[in-house]
Amino acid sequence: MVVDSGRVYRIEDYRPSDYLIPRTRLTFRLDPDATQVVAELDVERRHGAPLDAALTLDGDGLELVSLTLDGRKPAAGTYDASPDRLLLKRLPVKDAFTLRIETRLAPAANAALMGLYLSNGIYCTQCEAEGFRRITYFLDRPDLLSVYTVRVEADRAAAPVLLSNGNLAETGDLDGGRHFAVWHDPHPKPSYLFALVAGDLGRLGDSFTTASGREVELGIYVEHGKEPRAAYAMDALKRSMTWDEEVFGLEYDLDVFNIVAVPDFNMGAMENKGLNIFNDKYVLADAETATDADYANIEAIVAHEYFHNWTGNRITCRDWFQLCLKEGLTVFRDREFSADQRSRAVERIGDVRALRAHQFPEDQGPLAHPVRPRRYREINNFYTATVYEKGAEVVRMIRTVVGADAFRDGMRLYVERHDGQAVTIEEFVRAFEDASGRDLAQFALWYHQAGTPNIAISESFDAGAGTLTLDIEQTVPPTPSETRKRLMHIPLAFGLLDEEGNPLAWQGAEGAAVEDGVIHVRKRRHHVRFHGLRQRPVVSINRGFSAPVTIAHQRPPHDRLLLARRDDDLFGRWEALNTLVTEALIGAFRTILGGGEPEFAPELVALAGEIASDAALEPAYRALALTLPSETDVAREIGNQIDPDAIHAARQKLIVEIARTNVDAFAEARASMRDGRPFSPDAENAGRRALANVLLDYLAAASDAPQETASAYADATNMTDRFAALGILAHRFAGRPESVDALADFERRYGGDPLVMDKWFHIQATVPGPQTLDTVRRLKQHAAFSLRNPNRVRSLIGAFANANQTGFHRRDGESYRFFAETVLAVDGFNPQVAARLATALRSWRLLEPERQAAARSALLMLAEPEGLSSDLRDIVDRTLA
Ligand code: 0A1
Ligand code: ZN
């Protein structure tokens, strides 16, 4: 483990390496406790580098067994090896030489899940960002591209499958029951894309013919017996390959594409060239064990990793500051894919909800950083919602600003210009400037300035003159280490509507550039005046969430209700409803804090019934519209002095009121969604299940009786319905026999399936109320739980901390203490997972004073020990700063 050194990496310190490694030959003799790794590196001095330049190779916890240079042991004093680096001095004056470096690893003892490790008996690797240096000494930086040839040797019985990047070159038998395989990847790549897998795995095979006629052999490797559960991932892979050809003109470039699913993985999945390695949660699915949400995630993540083949692998990052170059762009691409495969409006609403839930709090708290940061202490902590999700929003805005055609040209230019290179965000943006002829300098601040911009809007209508004036003002709040902000270029898509929700004609606009339905906000204030209006329009703004900003819009309440009913931009319609509901919940929260009884506007409550029965709206959309903002969403909008118990009470009160008022409409709508068709995971059927299950929760709230939900649980024919019913029983009827029985039944059915048990942990960890801490403590001891497996940790501890406001934020601070102890325990062996968990405390300053003090003590507990990992130290220090 890397103990924190306090070192800060700065973007301006970038300089190319003095040496290149054009070819890398690796031999692995695999053994759980003593794996031998021989790296033969063809090294060349870079043209123009000083003749006496030393070569410093990165290492992390390495043991050097032997070293030769051009076949000879270097003289004493010309090299120095420590666990974290190999320094070579007085290198030959000739321009090229070969290093042979032998290291020894113990994959079975690697619980950090970085480098080479064993997951359930399978050897696998994770090298992004800096895991390759845990395997051998190397120039472990993304701009150092090398062609790899990899020989893997292992016991044939224990590891019949031997995989690495690229194409298979050779296989054969060895003495002593061992065998080998040699893989060659012709595409030069950075070390973070290296991968190796060896073990006893089942395989689902298929093939794909690319547009230009290349035959690609596809394989998905899973635990024996689980091959049928990989069928959906395979289908998603083939659809991704077709889509990338059709939409971006990008084809696959090797003869083989393999995916391996492993149960122990720190993140979702990894795009290693030709050998993607996945958290098995994002591969395995069937009707009995996976929910519709799981299917959608699998589709999106399979696509994401596949799309990286071009955006990330063929064109990679110059340094880790440029992480968003590959991640923001690839998330943008996978979202477009999902939108095309499913429903664009539903996809967009889901993405915006996720952005607000994960990225906004990051951008508005102590961990805020620009999409393209300029400083980091620990790069692992920058795989964030800001880099990924805000990064995707920025790419989306580029398309809005330059237009769809110039965007397509810009992407083509980017790929043509930079194929085979390691590049920067500046080069990415330049491709769109060159393709569109536009100056994107101000726009590019989206990459460089942290913080969520705020837009304040007020309207005035002059009936006599037929003009509408929008006063628009932008502010960008200060964030850590950036107190002064520059004005941004914010593209606001908009529509002016009449009372029926139809577009209203206007004749001209002044005060800002208004093009193709977009107002380009570039100054602090704009007075945008529209002429030629015959009536006062209702303004639909930031349509489709064209910019990731918060908006304070002063307008008559009537307008919002009209938009919630009639905006023909479905995102805008959902947004108006969501704003109305959020405002109602905040009002109720304040009433409850003041000791009163909240009341809700009857039109709003009735609107829920109209939406449930509106056959013109697809069921998935209706389900989203009827899902109230979460307690965390409401807390974020309240912004300070948060008391989670009052938020919970307000939200439950509104649910019950909506449920009781609309009970008949809801029952009828639910019945109409349940058609007895056989299970299919497609978007339409998933949408029907989503609506049926949202309505089931309302019906349970209306009756305050568990019977209907208990029957739904018992009669469920797929995991989506079973999981939904279990969640309602456990959350709404905690402790009642129906709930206890269903939880026991679920455990009996799925006790042997770790991924399904994660759902069981999750549901119990998110039961509202202070008593859930005891449940979580108890479940931490459950035989199916293990702190060593990141999925288990996330489903129990992560869910408790991030999705249980009333349980985690217990007033007495006990949950925080338990949490801090758990994080410290995890940090002892898996720093990445510990650091990510710890971010659950990042919004501690927004709590009311008593909880705030308790959360601060927990953070101080985390800060206290010496020898924290650099990952956890970095998060804790920034959170407390
Ligand atoms: N590049 C991957 C994410 C990833 C990052 C770090 C990892 O190390 C544990 C693993 C995966 C992606 O964007 O999918
Ligand atoms: Zn990615």
PDB file of N, CA, C and O in Angstrom, residues 80-107:
ATOM      1  N   ASP A  80      19.746   1.517  -8.775  1.00  0.00           N
ATOM      2  CA  ASP A  80      19.278   1.461  -7.394  1.00  0.00           C
ATOM      3  C   ASP A  80      17.812   1.029  -7.416  1.00  0.00           C
ATOM      4  O   ASP A  80      16.983   1.668  -8.072  1.00  0.00           O
ATOM      5  N   ALA A  81      17.535  -0.070  -6.751  1.00  0.00           N
ATOM      6  CA  ALA A  81      16.154  -0.587  -6.748  1.00  0.00           C
ATOM      7  C   ALA A  81      15.550  -0.454  -5.368  1.00  0.00           C
ATOM      8  O   ALA A  81      16.157  -0.843  -4.373  1.00  0.00           O
ATOM      9  N   SER A  82      14.360   0.125  -5.306  1.00  0.00           N
ATOM     10  CA  SER A  82      13.598   0.108  -4.054  1.00  0.00           C
ATOM     11  C   SER A  82      12.202  -0.376  -4.431  1.00  0.00           C
ATOM     12  O   SER A  82      11.895  -0.501  -5.622  1.00  0.00           O
ATOM     13  N   PRO A  83      11.341  -0.660  -3.444  1.00  0.00           N
ATOM     14  CA  PRO A  83      10.008  -1.148  -3.819  1.00  0.00           C
ATOM     15  C   PRO A  83       9.281  -0.188  -4.756  1.00  0.00           C
ATOM     16  O   PRO A  83       8.493  -0.619  -5.576  1.00  0.00           O
ATOM     17  N   ASP A  84       9.554   1.106  -4.662  1.00  0.00           N
ATOM     18  CA  ASP A  84       8.759   2.018  -5.473  1.00  0.00           C
ATOM     19  C   ASP A  84       9.510   2.689  -6.620  1.00  0.00           C
ATOM     20  O   ASP A  84       8.965   3.565  -7.278  1.00  0.00           O
ATOM     21  N   ARG A  85      10.754   2.261  -6.879  1.00  0.00           N
ATOM     22  CA  ARG A  85      11.359   2.711  -8.129  1.00  0.00           C
ATOM     23  C   ARG A  85      12.631   1.959  -8.461  1.00  0.00           C
ATOM     24  O   ARG A  85      13.283   1.386  -7.599  1.00  0.00           O
ATOM     25  N   LEU A  86      12.961   1.974  -9.740  1.00  0.00           N
ATOM     26  CA  LEU A  86      14.236   1.415 -10.201  1.00  0.00           C
ATOM     27  C   LEU A  86      14.925   2.518 -10.973  1.00  0.00           C
ATOM     28  O   LEU A  86      14.432   2.978 -12.001  1.00  0.00           O
ATOM     29  N   LEU A  87      16.072   2.936 -10.420  1.00  0.00           N
ATOM     30  CA  LEU A  87      16.803   4.065 -11.012  1.00  0.00           C
ATOM     31  C   LEU A  87      18.028   3.517 -11.734  1.00  0.00           C
ATOM     32  O   LEU A  87      18.801   2.752 -11.145  1.00  0.00           O
ATOM     33  N   LEU A  88      18.187   3.889 -13.000  1.00  0.00           N
ATOM     34  CA  LEU A  88      19.361   3.443 -13.754  1.00  0.00           C
ATOM     35  C   LEU A  88      20.145   4.665 -14.204  1.00  0.00           C
ATOM     36  O   LEU A  88      19.572   5.558 -14.844  1.00  0.00           O
ATOM     37  N   LYS A  89      21.434   4.648 -13.876  1.00  0.00           N
ATOM     38  CA  LYS A  89      22.286   5.790 -14.232  1.00  0.00           C
ATOM     39  C   LYS A  89      23.395   5.319 -15.160  1.00  0.00           C
ATOM     40  O   LYS A  89      23.659   4.136 -15.281  1.00  0.00           O
ATOM     41  N   ARG A  90      24.079   6.261 -15.724  1.00  0.00           N
ATOM     42  CA  ARG A  90      25.212   5.975 -16.624  1.00  0.00           C
ATOM     43  C   ARG A  90      24.821   4.896 -17.635  1.00  0.00           C
ATOM     44  O   ARG A  90      25.457   3.849 -17.763  1.00  0.00           O
ATOM     45  N   LEU A  91      23.757   5.167 -18.314  1.00  0.00           N
ATOM     46  CA  LEU A  91      23.254   4.225 -19.317  1.00  0.00           C
ATOM     47  C   LEU A  91      24.121   4.285 -20.560  1.00  0.00           C
ATOM     48  O   LEU A  91      24.811   5.285 -20.786  1.00  0.00           O
ATOM     49  N   PRO A  92      24.108   3.217 -21.389  1.00  0.00           N
ATOM     50  CA  PRO A  92      24.949   3.209 -22.588  1.00  0.00           C
ATOM     51  C   PRO A  92      24.674   4.444 -23.450  1.00  0.00           C
ATOM     52  O   PRO A  92      23.524   4.901 -23.532  1.00  0.00           O
ATOM     53  N   VAL A  93      25.696   4.935 -24.080  1.00  0.00           N
ATOM     54  CA  VAL A  93      25.544   6.131 -24.904  1.00  0.00           C
ATOM     55  C   VAL A  93      24.772   5.809 -26.182  1.00  0.00           C
ATOM     56  O   VAL A  93      24.121   6.654 -26.767  1.00  0.00           O
ATOM     57  N   LYS A  94      24.837   4.532 -26.619  1.00  0.00           N
ATOM     58  CA  LYS A  94      24.070   4.154 -27.809  1.00  0.00           C
ATOM     59  C   LYS A  94      22.577   4.400 -27.564  1.00  0.00           C
ATOM     60  O   LYS A  94      22.139   4.475 -26.416  1.00  0.00           O
ATOM     61  N   ASP A  95      21.822   4.505 -28.628  1.00  0.00           N
ATOM     62  CA  ASP A  95      20.454   4.983 -28.487  1.00  0.00           C
ATOM     63  C   ASP A  95      19.460   3.941 -27.998  1.00  0.00           C
ATOM     64  O   ASP A  95      18.369   4.294 -27.566  1.00  0.00           O
ATOM     65  N   ALA A  96      19.796   2.654 -28.109  1.00  0.00           N
ATOM     66  CA  ALA A  96      18.804   1.637 -27.749  1.00  0.00           C
ATOM     67  C   ALA A  96      19.468   0.494 -26.984  1.00  0.00           C
ATOM     68  O   ALA A  96      20.613   0.138 -27.265  1.00  0.00           O
ATOM     69  N   PHE A  97      18.756  -0.047 -26.038  1.00  0.00           N
ATOM     70  CA  PHE A  97      19.262  -1.197 -25.272  1.00  0.00           C
ATOM     71  C   PHE A  97      18.077  -1.962 -24.702  1.00  0.00           C
ATOM     72  O   PHE A  97      16.933  -1.499 -24.764  1.00  0.00           O
ATOM     73  N   THR A  98      18.367  -3.138 -24.195  1.00  0.00           N
ATOM     74  CA  THR A  98      17.285  -3.968 -23.659  1.00  0.00           C
ATOM     75  C   THR A  98      17.510  -4.220 -22.175  1.00  0.00           C
ATOM     76  O   THR A  98      18.592  -4.616 -21.759  1.00  0.00           O
ATOM     77  N   LEU A  99      16.455  -3.986 -21.417  1.00  0.00           N
ATOM     78  CA  LEU A  99      16.491  -4.292 -19.980  1.00  0.00           C
ATOM     79  C   LEU A  99      15.716  -5.568 -19.743  1.00  0.00           C
ATOM     80  O   LEU A  99      14.646  -5.771 -20.334  1.00  0.00           O
ATOM     81  N   ARG A 100      16.234  -6.411 -18.894  1.00  0.00           N
ATOM     82  CA  ARG A 100      15.479  -7.594 -18.472  1.00  0.00           C
ATOM     83  C   ARG A 100      15.297  -7.482 -16.960  1.00  0.00           C
ATOM     84  O   ARG A 100      16.275  -7.419 -16.211  1.00  0.00           O
ATOM     85  N   ILE A 101      14.061  -7.414 -16.560  1.00  0.00           N
ATOM     86  CA  ILE A 101      13.762  -7.167 -15.140  1.00  0.00           C
ATOM     87  C   ILE A 101      12.904  -8.316 -14.630  1.00  0.00           C
ATOM     88  O   ILE A 101      11.858  -8.622 -15.189  1.00  0.00           O
ATOM     89  N   GLU A 102      13.373  -8.956 -13.567  1.00  0.00           N
ATOM     90  CA  GLU A 102      12.564 -10.035 -12.995  1.00  0.00           C
ATOM     91  C   GLU A 102      12.041  -9.597 -11.633  1.00  0.00           C
ATOM     92  O   GLU A 102      12.800  -9.110 -10.801  1.00  0.00           O
ATOM     93  N   THR A 103      10.728  -9.731 -11.455  1.00  0.00           N
ATOM     94  CA  THR A 103      10.126  -9.415 -10.153  1.00  0.00           C
ATOM     95  C   THR A 103       9.319 -10.613  -9.682  1.00  0.00           C
ATOM     96  O   THR A 103       9.002 -11.514 -10.459  1.00  0.00           O
ATOM     97  N   ARG A 104       8.996 -10.622  -8.390  1.00  0.00           N
ATOM     98  CA  ARG A 104       8.194 -11.719  -7.830  1.00  0.00           C
ATOM     99  C   ARG A 104       6.970 -11.137  -7.137  1.00  0.00           C
ATOM    100  O   ARG A 104       7.084 -10.162  -6.388  1.00  0.00           O
ATOM    101  N   LEU A 105       5.816 -11.726  -7.408  1.00  0.00           N
ATOM    102  CA  LEU A 105       4.553 -11.214  -6.856  1.00  0.00           C
ATOM    103  C   LEU A 105       3.813 -12.298  -6.087  1.00  0.00           C
ATOM    104  O   LEU A 105       3.975 -13.489  -6.361  1.00  0.00           O
ATOM    105  N   ALA A 106       2.946 -11.867  -5.188  1.00  0.00           N
ATOM    106  CA  ALA A 106       2.086 -12.808  -4.454  1.00  0.00           C
ATOM    107  C   ALA A 106       0.623 -12.422  -4.700  1.00  0.00           C
ATOM    108  O   ALA A 106      -0.003 -11.764  -3.867  1.00  0.00           O
ATOM    109  N   PRO A 107       0.068 -12.842  -5.838  1.00  0.00           N
ATOM    110  CA  PRO A 107      -1.309 -12.407  -6.167  1.00  0.00           C
ATOM    111  C   PRO A 107      -2.342 -12.796  -5.108  1.00  0.00           C
ATOM    112  O   PRO A 107      -3.305 -12.047  -4.905  1.00  0.00           O
TER     113      PRO A 107
END
